[in-house]
PDB file of C-alpha atoms in Angstrom:
ATOM      1  CA  UNK A   1       0.674  -0.226 -15.738  1.00  0.00           C
ATOM      2  CA  UNK A   2      -1.253  -0.796 -12.538  1.00  0.00           C
ATOM      3  CA  UNK A   3      -5.140  -1.550 -12.473  1.00  0.00           C
ATOM      4  CA  UNK A   4      -7.121   1.085 -10.680  1.00  0.00           C
ATOM      5  CA  UNK A   5      -7.634  -0.404  -7.143  1.00  0.00           C
ATOM      6  CA  UNK A   6     -10.968  -0.211  -4.918  1.00  0.00           C
ATOM      7  CA  UNK A   7     -10.446   2.309  -1.886  1.00  0.00           C
ATOM      8  CA  UNK A   8      -8.576   0.985   0.963  1.00  0.00           C
ATOM      9  CA  UNK A   9     -10.143  -2.366   2.116  1.00  0.00           C
ATOM     10  CA  UNK A  10     -13.745  -1.813   0.330  1.00  0.00           C
ATOM     11  CA  UNK A  11     -13.254  -4.853  -1.649  1.00  0.00           C
ATOM     12  CA  UNK A  12     -12.760  -6.837   1.542  1.00  0.00           C
ATOM     13  CA  UNK A  13     -15.664  -8.760   2.323  1.00  0.00           C
ATOM     14  CA  UNK A  14     -14.922 -12.242   3.042  1.00  0.00           C
ATOM     15  CA  UNK A  15     -15.491 -13.445   6.674  1.00  0.00           C
ATOM     16  CA  UNK A  16     -12.242 -14.840   8.419  1.00  0.00           C
ATOM     17  CA  UNK A  17     -11.960 -18.004  10.505  1.00  0.00           C
ATOM     18  CA  UNK A  18     -11.238 -17.046  14.253  1.00  0.00           C
ATOM     19  CA  UNK A  19      -8.626 -19.266  15.916  1.00  0.00           C
ATOM     20  CA  UNK A  20      -8.349 -19.048  19.954  1.00  0.00           C
ATOM     21  CA  UNK A  21      -5.150 -20.827  21.113  1.00  0.00           C
ATOM     22  CA  UNK A  22      -2.999 -21.136  24.128  1.00  0.00           C
ATOM     23  CA  UNK A  23       0.565 -20.465  23.366  1.00  0.00           C
ATOM     24  CA  UNK A  24       2.186 -20.572  26.796  1.00  0.00           C
ATOM     25  CA  UNK A  25       1.130 -21.270  30.436  1.00  0.00           C
ATOM     26  CA  UNK A  26      -0.775 -17.855  30.586  1.00  0.00           C
ATOM     27  CA  UNK A  27      -0.935 -16.381  27.050  1.00  0.00           C
ATOM     28  CA  UNK A  28      -3.523 -16.932  24.684  1.00  0.00           C
ATOM     29  CA  UNK A  29      -3.903 -15.740  21.012  1.00  0.00           C
ATOM     30  CA  UNK A  30      -7.102 -14.682  19.206  1.00  0.00           C
ATOM     31  CA  UNK A  31      -6.406 -14.610  15.442  1.00  0.00           C
ATOM     32  CA  UNK A  32      -8.369 -14.396  12.287  1.00  0.00           C
ATOM     33  CA  UNK A  33      -6.357 -15.167   8.941  1.00  0.00           C
ATOM     34  CA  UNK A  34      -4.725 -11.736   8.972  1.00  0.00           C
ATOM     35  CA  UNK A  35      -7.468  -9.660  10.786  1.00  0.00           C
ATOM     36  CA  UNK A  36      -6.427  -7.660  13.685  1.00  0.00           C
ATOM     37  CA  UNK A  37      -5.332 -10.110  16.518  1.00  0.00           C
ATOM     38  CA  UNK A  38      -6.181  -9.945  20.329  1.00  0.00           C
ATOM     39  CA  UNK A  39      -3.845 -11.126  23.097  1.00  0.00           C
ATOM     40  CA  UNK A  40      -5.043 -12.513  26.265  1.00  0.00           C
ATOM     41  CA  UNK A  41      -3.143 -13.062  29.417  1.00  0.00           C
ATOM     42  CA  UNK A  42      -5.085 -15.285  32.021  1.00  0.00           C
ATOM     43  CA  UNK A  43      -3.163 -14.584  35.450  1.00  0.00           C
ATOM     44  CA  UNK A  44      -3.817 -16.061  38.829  1.00  0.00           C
ATOM     45  CA  UNK A  45      -6.666 -13.844  39.732  1.00  0.00           C
ATOM     46  CA  UNK A  46      -7.485 -11.789  36.719  1.00  0.00           C
ATOM     47  CA  UNK A  47      -7.301 -11.434  32.859  1.00  0.00           C
ATOM     48  CA  UNK A  48      -5.502  -8.909  30.908  1.00  0.00           C
ATOM     49  CA  UNK A  49      -6.647  -8.382  27.076  1.00  0.00           C
ATOM     50  CA  UNK A  50      -4.275  -6.485  24.653  1.00  0.00           C
ATOM     51  CA  UNK A  51      -6.218  -4.930  21.610  1.00  0.00           C
ATOM     52  CA  UNK A  52      -9.793  -4.995  21.911  1.00  0.00           C
ATOM     53  CA  UNK A  53     -11.019  -5.380  18.390  1.00  0.00           C
ATOM     54  CA  UNK A  54     -12.880  -2.624  16.371  1.00  0.00           C
ATOM     55  CA  UNK A  55     -16.104  -2.809  18.154  1.00  0.00           C
ATOM     56  CA  UNK A  56     -17.990  -3.872  21.232  1.00  0.00           C
ATOM     57  CA  UNK A  57     -19.810  -6.389  19.157  1.00  0.00           C
ATOM     58  CA  UNK A  58     -16.644  -7.953  17.932  1.00  0.00           C
ATOM     59  CA  UNK A  59     -15.172  -7.772  21.250  1.00  0.00           C
ATOM     60  CA  UNK A  60     -18.138 -10.034  22.293  1.00  0.00           C
ATOM     61  CA  UNK A  61     -16.764 -13.046  20.606  1.00  0.00           C
ATOM     62  CA  UNK A  62     -13.209 -12.616  22.281  1.00  0.00           C
ATOM     63  CA  UNK A  63     -15.184 -12.299  25.677  1.00  0.00           C
ATOM     64  CA  UNK A  64     -17.294 -15.484  24.887  1.00  0.00           C
ATOM     65  CA  UNK A  65     -14.061 -17.400  24.006  1.00  0.00           C
ATOM     66  CA  UNK A  66     -12.159 -16.121  27.218  1.00  0.00           C
ATOM     67  CA  UNK A  67     -15.288 -17.346  29.059  1.00  0.00           C
ATOM     68  CA  UNK A  68     -15.028 -21.014  27.610  1.00  0.00           C
ATOM     69  CA  UNK A  69     -11.530 -21.246  29.568  1.00  0.00           C
ATOM     70  CA  UNK A  70     -11.898 -19.098  32.689  1.00  0.00           C
ATOM     71  CA  UNK A  71     -14.270 -16.960  34.828  1.00  0.00           C
ATOM     72  CA  UNK A  72     -11.635 -14.776  36.119  1.00  0.00           C
ATOM     73  CA  UNK A  73     -12.635 -11.245  35.725  1.00  0.00           C
ATOM     74  CA  UNK A  74     -11.099  -9.095  32.898  1.00  0.00           C
ATOM     75  CA  UNK A  75      -9.649  -6.358  35.050  1.00  0.00           C
ATOM     76  CA  UNK A  76      -7.279  -4.833  32.330  1.00  0.00           C
ATOM     77  CA  UNK A  77      -7.264  -3.668  28.849  1.00  0.00           C
ATOM     78  CA  UNK A  78      -3.933  -2.732  27.114  1.00  0.00           C
ATOM     79  CA  UNK A  79      -3.971  -0.424  24.087  1.00  0.00           C
ATOM     80  CA  UNK A  80      -0.675  -1.262  22.446  1.00  0.00           C
ATOM     81  CA  UNK A  81      -1.151   1.913  20.246  1.00  0.00           C
ATOM     82  CA  UNK A  82      -4.039   4.381  19.346  1.00  0.00           C
ATOM     83  CA  UNK A  83      -5.645   3.132  16.085  1.00  0.00           C
ATOM     84  CA  UNK A  84      -9.217   2.753  16.086  1.00  0.00           C
ATOM     85  CA  UNK A  85      -9.464  -0.653  14.894  1.00  0.00           C
ATOM     86  CA  UNK A  86      -7.529  -1.690  17.862  1.00  0.00           C
ATOM     87  CA  UNK A  87      -9.219   0.284  20.722  1.00  0.00           C
ATOM     88  CA  UNK A  88     -12.983   1.131  20.024  1.00  0.00           C
ATOM     89  CA  UNK A  89     -14.153  -2.381  21.324  1.00  0.00           C
ATOM     90  CA  UNK A  90     -12.779  -1.526  24.795  1.00  0.00           C
ATOM     91  CA  UNK A  91     -16.082  -0.730  26.319  1.00  0.00           C
ATOM     92  CA  UNK A  92     -17.300  -4.399  26.020  1.00  0.00           C
ATOM     93  CA  UNK A  93     -14.826  -5.446  28.732  1.00  0.00           C
ATOM     94  CA  UNK A  94     -15.898  -3.626  31.685  1.00  0.00           C
ATOM     95  CA  UNK A  95     -12.430  -3.489  32.522  1.00  0.00           C
ATOM     96  CA  UNK A  96     -11.238  -1.827  35.807  1.00  0.00           C
ATOM     97  CA  UNK A  97      -8.338  -0.208  34.154  1.00  0.00           C
ATOM     98  CA  UNK A  98      -7.343   0.626  30.547  1.00  0.00           C
ATOM     99  CA  UNK A  99      -3.787   0.884  30.368  1.00  0.00           C
ATOM    100  CA  UNK A 100      -1.547   2.628  27.590  1.00  0.00           C
ATOM    101  CA  UNK A 101       1.691   4.553  27.067  1.00  0.00           C
ATOM    102  CA  UNK A 102       1.510   8.391  27.865  1.00  0.00           C
ATOM    103  CA  UNK A 103       2.525   8.690  24.055  1.00  0.00           C
ATOM    104  CA  UNK A 104      -0.369   6.695  23.000  1.00  0.00           C
ATOM    105  CA  UNK A 105      -2.578   8.979  25.062  1.00  0.00           C
ATOM    106  CA  UNK A 106      -1.238  12.124  23.544  1.00  0.00           C
ATOM    107  CA  UNK A 107      -1.848  10.648  20.119  1.00  0.00           C
ATOM    108  CA  UNK A 108      -5.443  10.166  21.156  1.00  0.00           C
ATOM    109  CA  UNK A 109      -5.843  13.486  22.272  1.00  0.00           C
ATOM    110  CA  UNK A 110      -4.235  14.946  18.919  1.00  0.00           C
ATOM    111  CA  UNK A 111      -5.665  12.812  16.516  1.00  0.00           C
ATOM    112  CA  UNK A 112      -7.911  10.373  17.913  1.00  0.00           C
ATOM    113  CA  UNK A 113     -11.199  11.808  16.342  1.00  0.00           C
ATOM    114  CA  UNK A 114      -9.821  12.059  12.855  1.00  0.00           C
ATOM    115  CA  UNK A 115      -8.419   8.519  13.014  1.00  0.00           C
ATOM    116  CA  UNK A 116     -11.589   7.192  14.055  1.00  0.00           C
ATOM    117  CA  UNK A 117     -13.455   8.470  11.115  1.00  0.00           C
ATOM    118  CA  UNK A 118     -10.599   7.806   8.726  1.00  0.00           C
ATOM    119  CA  UNK A 119     -10.387   3.906   9.770  1.00  0.00           C
ATOM    120  CA  UNK A 120     -14.120   3.372   9.885  1.00  0.00           C
ATOM    121  CA  UNK A 121     -14.101   4.768   6.359  1.00  0.00           C
ATOM    122  CA  UNK A 122     -11.420   2.413   5.272  1.00  0.00           C
ATOM    123  CA  UNK A 123     -12.390  -1.017   6.745  1.00  0.00           C
ATOM    124  CA  UNK A 124     -16.041  -1.605   6.285  1.00  0.00           C
ATOM    125  CA  UNK A 125     -15.873  -5.252   7.276  1.00  0.00           C
ATOM    126  CA  UNK A 126     -13.689  -4.628  10.426  1.00  0.00           C
ATOM    127  CA  UNK A 127     -16.047  -2.361  11.886  1.00  0.00           C
ATOM    128  CA  UNK A 128     -19.036  -4.895  12.115  1.00  0.00           C
ATOM    129  CA  UNK A 129     -21.731  -3.468  14.156  1.00  0.00           C
ATOM    130  CA  UNK A 130     -20.032  -0.129  14.369  1.00  0.00           C
ATOM    131  CA  UNK A 131     -23.338   1.423  15.913  1.00  0.00           C
ATOM    132  CA  UNK A 132     -22.224  -0.306  19.061  1.00  0.00           C
ATOM    133  CA  UNK A 133     -19.119   1.695  19.438  1.00  0.00           C
ATOM    134  CA  UNK A 134     -19.901   4.596  22.297  1.00  0.00           C
ATOM    135  CA  UNK A 135     -19.441   7.963  21.257  1.00  0.00           C
ATOM    136  CA  UNK A 136     -16.332   9.670  21.607  1.00  0.00           C
ATOM    137  CA  UNK A 137     -12.849   8.292  22.255  1.00  0.00           C
ATOM    138  CA  UNK A 138     -11.574   5.477  24.270  1.00  0.00           C
ATOM    139  CA  UNK A 139      -9.427   6.955  27.064  1.00  0.00           C
ATOM    140  CA  UNK A 140      -6.768   5.233  28.900  1.00  0.00           C
ATOM    141  CA  UNK A 141      -7.329   5.423  32.753  1.00  0.00           C
ATOM    142  CA  UNK A 142      -3.694   4.788  33.428  1.00  0.00           C
ATOM    143  CA  UNK A 143      -0.571   5.761  31.315  1.00  0.00           C
ATOM    144  CA  UNK A 144       3.036   4.956  31.743  1.00  0.00           C
ATOM    145  CA  UNK A 145       6.370   6.017  29.990  1.00  0.00           C
ATOM    146  CA  UNK A 146       8.951   3.201  29.264  1.00  0.00           C
ATOM    147  CA  UNK A 147       7.840   0.302  31.445  1.00  0.00           C
ATOM    148  CA  UNK A 148       5.064  -0.552  33.848  1.00  0.00           C
ATOM    149  CA  UNK A 149       4.385  -3.888  35.660  1.00  0.00           C
ATOM    150  CA  UNK A 150       1.116  -5.463  36.257  1.00  0.00           C
ATOM    151  CA  UNK A 151       1.002  -8.178  38.695  1.00  0.00           C
ATOM    152  CA  UNK A 152      -1.852 -10.885  38.193  1.00  0.00           C
ATOM    153  CA  UNK A 153      -1.358 -12.495  41.436  1.00  0.00           C
ATOM    154  CA  UNK A 154       2.292 -14.044  41.230  1.00  0.00           C
ATOM    155  CA  UNK A 155       2.276 -13.635  37.426  1.00  0.00           C
ATOM    156  CA  UNK A 156       4.490 -10.644  36.365  1.00  0.00           C
ATOM    157  CA  UNK A 157       3.333  -8.855  33.134  1.00  0.00           C
ATOM    158  CA  UNK A 158       5.435  -6.058  31.903  1.00  0.00           C
ATOM    159  CA  UNK A 159       4.249  -3.312  29.463  1.00  0.00           C
ATOM    160  CA  UNK A 160       7.175  -1.991  27.796  1.00  0.00           C
ATOM    161  CA  UNK A 161       8.026   0.845  25.251  1.00  0.00           C
ATOM    162  CA  UNK A 162      11.096  -0.394  23.163  1.00  0.00           C
ATOM    163  CA  UNK A 163      10.964   2.388  20.474  1.00  0.00           C
ATOM    164  CA  UNK A 164       8.938   3.944  17.960  1.00  0.00           C
ATOM    165  CA  UNK A 165       7.744   1.888  14.903  1.00  0.00           C
ATOM    166  CA  UNK A 166       4.263   1.477  13.786  1.00  0.00           C
ATOM    167  CA  UNK A 167       3.446   4.754  15.996  1.00  0.00           C
ATOM    168  CA  UNK A 168       5.337   6.594  18.472  1.00  0.00           C
ATOM    169  CA  UNK A 169       3.476   5.173  21.239  1.00  0.00           C
ATOM    170  CA  UNK A 170       4.008   1.268  20.662  1.00  0.00           C
ATOM    171  CA  UNK A 171       3.549  -0.729  23.749  1.00  0.00           C
ATOM    172  CA  UNK A 172       4.370  -4.615  23.989  1.00  0.00           C
ATOM    173  CA  UNK A 173       3.104  -7.043  26.683  1.00  0.00           C
ATOM    174  CA  UNK A 174       5.890  -9.195  28.000  1.00  0.00           C
ATOM    175  CA  UNK A 175       5.548 -12.136  30.196  1.00  0.00           C
ATOM    176  CA  UNK A 176       9.330 -12.747  31.435  1.00  0.00           C
ATOM    177  CA  UNK A 177       8.445 -15.978  33.339  1.00  0.00           C
ATOM    178  CA  UNK A 178       7.726 -17.814  30.080  1.00  0.00           C
ATOM    179  CA  UNK A 179       9.112 -15.618  27.433  1.00  0.00           C
ATOM    180  CA  UNK A 180       5.598 -14.749  25.624  1.00  0.00           C
ATOM    181  CA  UNK A 181       5.463 -11.456  23.902  1.00  0.00           C
ATOM    182  CA  UNK A 182       2.220  -9.672  22.610  1.00  0.00           C
ATOM    183  CA  UNK A 183       3.706  -7.137  20.079  1.00  0.00           C
ATOM    184  CA  UNK A 184       0.676  -5.146  18.824  1.00  0.00           C
ATOM    185  CA  UNK A 185       1.345  -4.047  15.109  1.00  0.00           C
ATOM    186  CA  UNK A 186       5.226  -3.726  15.610  1.00  0.00           C
ATOM    187  CA  UNK A 187       5.128  -7.405  14.175  1.00  0.00           C
ATOM    188  CA  UNK A 188       3.103  -8.761  11.459  1.00  0.00           C
ATOM    189  CA  UNK A 189       3.164 -12.258   9.829  1.00  0.00           C
ATOM    190  CA  UNK A 190       2.010 -12.855   6.455  1.00  0.00           C
ATOM    191  CA  UNK A 191       0.255  -9.597   6.662  1.00  0.00           C
ATOM    192  CA  UNK A 192       1.525  -6.158   5.420  1.00  0.00           C
ATOM    193  CA  UNK A 193       2.443  -3.728   7.992  1.00  0.00           C
ATOM    194  CA  UNK A 194       0.448  -0.708   7.994  1.00  0.00           C
ATOM    195  CA  UNK A 195       2.921   2.229   8.204  1.00  0.00           C
ATOM    196  CA  UNK A 196       0.891   5.262   7.619  1.00  0.00           C
ATOM    197  CA  UNK A 197       1.678   6.747  11.221  1.00  0.00           C
ATOM    198  CA  UNK A 198       5.052   5.025  11.341  1.00  0.00           C
ATOM    199  CA  UNK A 199       8.722   5.941  11.953  1.00  0.00           C
ATOM    200  CA  UNK A 200      10.583   4.083   9.257  1.00  0.00           C
ATOM    201  CA  UNK A 201      14.009   4.955  10.456  1.00  0.00           C
ATOM    202  CA  UNK A 202      13.403   3.685  14.019  1.00  0.00           C
ATOM    203  CA  UNK A 203      11.085   0.524  13.289  1.00  0.00           C
ATOM    204  CA  UNK A 204      13.957  -1.916  12.355  1.00  0.00           C
ATOM    205  CA  UNK A 205      16.060  -1.082  15.526  1.00  0.00           C
ATOM    206  CA  UNK A 206      12.839  -1.205  17.755  1.00  0.00           C
ATOM    207  CA  UNK A 207      12.459  -4.814  16.082  1.00  0.00           C
ATOM    208  CA  UNK A 208      15.926  -5.633  17.266  1.00  0.00           C
ATOM    209  CA  UNK A 209      15.091  -4.376  20.712  1.00  0.00           C
ATOM    210  CA  UNK A 210      12.157  -6.929  20.821  1.00  0.00           C
ATOM    211  CA  UNK A 211      14.286  -9.612  19.697  1.00  0.00           C
ATOM    212  CA  UNK A 212      16.773  -8.861  22.360  1.00  0.00           C
ATOM    213  CA  UNK A 213      14.021 -10.032  24.845  1.00  0.00           C
ATOM    214  CA  UNK A 214      14.474 -13.524  23.130  1.00  0.00           C
ATOM    215  CA  UNK A 215      10.833 -14.273  23.047  1.00  0.00           C
ATOM    216  CA  UNK A 216       9.809 -17.869  22.809  1.00  0.00           C
ATOM    217  CA  UNK A 217       6.166 -17.423  21.495  1.00  0.00           C
ATOM    218  CA  UNK A 218       4.768 -14.137  20.112  1.00  0.00           C
ATOM    219  CA  UNK A 219       1.266 -12.837  19.203  1.00  0.00           C
ATOM    220  CA  UNK A 220       1.729 -10.420  16.127  1.00  0.00           C
ATOM    221  CA  UNK A 221      -0.767  -7.740  15.183  1.00  0.00           C
ATOM    222  CA  UNK A 222      -2.028  -9.745  12.159  1.00  0.00           C
ATOM    223  CA  UNK A 223      -1.106 -13.113  11.387  1.00  0.00           C
ATOM    224  CA  UNK A 224      -1.097 -16.707  12.782  1.00  0.00           C
ATOM    225  CA  UNK A 225       0.310 -16.793  16.567  1.00  0.00           C
ATOM    226  CA  UNK A 226       4.280 -17.499  16.351  1.00  0.00           C
ATOM    227  CA  UNK A 227       4.643 -20.571  18.760  1.00  0.00           C
ATOM    228  CA  UNK A 228       8.289 -21.415  18.362  1.00  0.00           C
ATOM    229  CA  UNK A 229      11.536 -19.302  18.447  1.00  0.00           C
ATOM    230  CA  UNK A 230      12.190 -20.088  14.761  1.00  0.00           C
ATOM    231  CA  UNK A 231       8.497 -18.782  13.882  1.00  0.00           C
ATOM    232  CA  UNK A 232       9.267 -15.689  16.243  1.00  0.00           C
ATOM    233  CA  UNK A 233      12.521 -14.979  14.508  1.00  0.00           C
ATOM    234  CA  UNK A 234      10.779 -15.460  10.953  1.00  0.00           C
ATOM    235  CA  UNK A 235       8.053 -12.609  12.049  1.00  0.00           C
ATOM    236  CA  UNK A 236      10.588 -10.320  13.296  1.00  0.00           C
ATOM    237  CA  UNK A 237      12.728 -10.688   9.949  1.00  0.00           C
ATOM    238  CA  UNK A 238       9.890 -10.355   7.520  1.00  0.00           C
ATOM    239  CA  UNK A 239       8.549  -7.221   9.201  1.00  0.00           C
ATOM    240  CA  UNK A 240      12.129  -5.726   9.337  1.00  0.00           C
ATOM    241  CA  UNK A 241      12.624  -6.647   5.720  1.00  0.00           C
ATOM    242  CA  UNK A 242       9.382  -5.119   4.593  1.00  0.00           C
ATOM    243  CA  UNK A 243      10.000  -1.700   6.463  1.00  0.00           C
ATOM    244  CA  UNK A 244      13.682  -1.514   5.281  1.00  0.00           C
ATOM    245  CA  UNK A 245      12.836  -2.263   1.676  1.00  0.00           C
ATOM    246  CA  UNK A 246       9.969   0.541   1.598  1.00  0.00           C
ATOM    247  CA  UNK A 247      12.509   2.791   3.072  1.00  0.00           C
ATOM    248  CA  UNK A 248      15.506   1.844   0.672  1.00  0.00           C
ATOM    249  CA  UNK A 249      13.179   2.197  -2.354  1.00  0.00           C
ATOM    250  CA  UNK A 250      11.538   5.698  -1.331  1.00  0.00           C
ATOM    251  CA  UNK A 251      15.078   6.859  -0.578  1.00  0.00           C
ATOM    252  CA  UNK A 252      16.181   5.836  -3.904  1.00  0.00           C
ATOM    253  CA  UNK A 253      13.376   7.464  -5.708  1.00  0.00           C
ATOM    254  CA  UNK A 254      13.726  10.755  -3.688  1.00  0.00           C
ATOM    255  CA  UNK A 255      17.341  10.962  -4.327  1.00  0.00           C
ATOM    256  CA  UNK A 256      16.526  10.525  -8.119  1.00  0.00           C
ATOM    257  CA  UNK A 257      14.386  13.923  -7.789  1.00  0.00           C
ATOM    258  CA  UNK A 258      11.048  11.738  -8.218  1.00  0.00           C
ATOM    259  CA  UNK A 259       7.773  13.040  -6.989  1.00  0.00           C
ATOM    260  CA  UNK A 260       5.454  11.057  -4.673  1.00  0.00           C
ATOM    261  CA  UNK A 261       3.308   9.603  -7.531  1.00  0.00           C
ATOM    262  CA  UNK A 262       6.618   8.289  -9.385  1.00  0.00           C
ATOM    263  CA  UNK A 263       8.026   6.833  -5.928  1.00  0.00           C
ATOM    264  CA  UNK A 264       4.849   5.173  -5.246  1.00  0.00           C
ATOM    265  CA  UNK A 265       4.632   3.480  -8.561  1.00  0.00           C
ATOM    266  CA  UNK A 266       8.346   2.157  -8.516  1.00  0.00           C
ATOM    267  CA  UNK A 267       8.198   1.158  -4.836  1.00  0.00           C
ATOM    268  CA  UNK A 268       4.886  -0.822  -5.487  1.00  0.00           C
ATOM    269  CA  UNK A 269       6.447  -2.512  -8.465  1.00  0.00           C
ATOM    270  CA  UNK A 270       9.711  -3.446  -6.536  1.00  0.00           C
ATOM    271  CA  UNK A 271       7.804  -5.062  -3.563  1.00  0.00           C
ATOM    272  CA  UNK A 272       4.894  -6.637  -5.321  1.00  0.00           C
ATOM    273  CA  UNK A 273       6.866  -9.796  -6.309  1.00  0.00           C
ATOM    274  CA  UNK A 274       8.143 -10.292  -2.595  1.00  0.00           C
ATOM    275  CA  UNK A 275       5.096  -9.204  -0.509  1.00  0.00           C
ATOM    276  CA  UNK A 276       2.158  -9.058  -2.987  1.00  0.00           C
ATOM    277  CA  UNK A 277       0.542 -11.994  -1.572  1.00  0.00           C
ATOM    278  CA  UNK A 278       0.478 -10.761   1.933  1.00  0.00           C
ATOM    279  CA  UNK A 279      -2.952  -9.538   3.654  1.00  0.00           C
ATOM    280  CA  UNK A 280      -3.837  -5.984   2.949  1.00  0.00           C
ATOM    281  CA  UNK A 281      -0.921  -5.367   0.645  1.00  0.00           C
ATOM    282  CA  UNK A 282      -2.866  -3.134  -1.747  1.00  0.00           C
ATOM    283  CA  UNK A 283      -4.461  -1.268   1.128  1.00  0.00           C
ATOM    284  CA  UNK A 284      -1.420  -0.453   2.911  1.00  0.00           C
ATOM    285  CA  UNK A 285       1.021   0.429   0.156  1.00  0.00           C
ATOM    286  CA  UNK A 286      -0.399   3.993  -0.718  1.00  0.00           C
ATOM    287  CA  UNK A 287      -0.382   4.854   2.869  1.00  0.00           C
ATOM    288  CA  UNK A 288       3.016   3.328   3.528  1.00  0.00           C
ATOM    289  CA  UNK A 289       4.727   4.972   0.710  1.00  0.00           C
ATOM    290  CA  UNK A 290       3.009   8.486   1.233  1.00  0.00           C
ATOM    291  CA  UNK A 291       4.195   8.285   5.154  1.00  0.00           C
ATOM    292  CA  UNK A 292       7.914   7.160   4.130  1.00  0.00           C
ATOM    293  CA  UNK A 293       7.996   9.765   1.532  1.00  0.00           C
ATOM    294  CA  UNK A 294       7.113  12.364   3.999  1.00  0.00           C
ATOM    295  CA  UNK A 295       9.662  11.053   6.448  1.00  0.00           C
ATOM    296  CA  UNK A 296      12.427  10.928   4.040  1.00  0.00           C
ATOM    297  CA  UNK A 297      11.578  14.599   2.702  1.00  0.00           C
ATOM    298  CA  UNK A 298      10.180  16.999   5.237  1.00  0.00           C
ATOM    299  CA  UNK A 299       7.919  15.399   7.943  1.00  0.00           C
ATOM    300  CA  UNK A 300       9.689  13.886  10.810  1.00  0.00           C
ATOM    301  CA  UNK A 301       6.387  13.067  12.494  1.00  0.00           C
ATOM    302  CA  UNK A 302       3.421  11.499  10.811  1.00  0.00           C
ATOM    303  CA  UNK A 303       0.736  13.859   9.560  1.00  0.00           C
ATOM    304  CA  UNK A 304      -2.949  13.194  10.769  1.00  0.00           C
ATOM    305  CA  UNK A 305      -4.900  11.003   8.364  1.00  0.00           C
ATOM    306  CA  UNK A 306      -8.446  12.301   7.987  1.00  0.00           C
ATOM    307  CA  UNK A 307     -11.298  10.581   5.766  1.00  0.00           C
ATOM    308  CA  UNK A 308     -10.846  13.346   3.333  1.00  0.00           C
ATOM    309  CA  UNK A 309      -7.004  13.076   3.184  1.00  0.00           C
ATOM    310  CA  UNK A 310      -7.311   9.374   2.689  1.00  0.00           C
ATOM    311  CA  UNK A 311      -9.392   9.791  -0.382  1.00  0.00           C
ATOM    312  CA  UNK A 312      -7.599  12.333  -1.869  1.00  0.00           C
ATOM    313  CA  UNK A 313      -4.203  10.352  -1.445  1.00  0.00           C
ATOM    314  CA  UNK A 314      -6.050   7.283  -2.830  1.00  0.00           C
ATOM    315  CA  UNK A 315      -7.326   9.046  -6.084  1.00  0.00           C
ATOM    316  CA  UNK A 316      -3.837  10.709  -6.555  1.00  0.00           C
ATOM    317  CA  UNK A 317      -1.915   7.604  -6.302  1.00  0.00           C
ATOM    318  CA  UNK A 318      -4.317   4.847  -7.569  1.00  0.00           C
ATOM    319  CA  UNK A 319      -6.174   7.093 -10.110  1.00  0.00           C
ATOM    320  CA  UNK A 320      -9.669   7.072  -8.525  1.00  0.00           C
TER     321      UNK A 320
END
């Protein structure tokens, strides 16, 4: 019997310790003990930031740390995907261009407002000083499909869509000269992948496509920076195993004729021993299993999460 759990991350109040570290010649990682990460590329003549933090007030800390190591202008912000916790700090950087995949742009059009309300409701601590977020959406100024190259002087920075996973618009930032990868939420390390807007059947292959780049270092969406090829492989493997384990358990429950509630309870019980210590496990599991059940049964594409749907789902699965 599971205990009733506090909604989403409302019980998560502990302030996390930030680490800002150089992981290759031009790549830096801003990490915070399982909170959302930011990746930074310092090129010859400009800086590129991938994933902005959730509010301009929180982005200010990223900027402060960048300014401790370079005075080059922050010209580019990359949105690896559309989630509010990743994009709503963008205005703080004063970047010339906000870059995203066309799929991410389309998702902002389709569900950006609902996602913003949903995420602010789920993650009170992560939206510190939420009043600093400008009204409306964070809109890309340039979009691409498949691949885009940005030159920071002589430094080649590739923006790549390597398949659907965390969302349909996932973009990674790749430095081919030093084999450094900023993965966004396609890869997590010691943190539970949020998969409420995911494509479970595609995600493992997308991770294999990332692995084929042969990255030496990687900034995951959450968790510590991966600074050796062995650590990178571990991050890719752990993320793939989690997604595959959720999918296998949901498919098993659906095949047995179980409803969502029963599938959730059996999947949670099956995964808790292996993954229960990961950051935001209890937060993610109801959303992840609901989306996976949808995909296995009748919804190829993720349904829109609203603040109201979040609470209704949580009450249904967690009994409050």
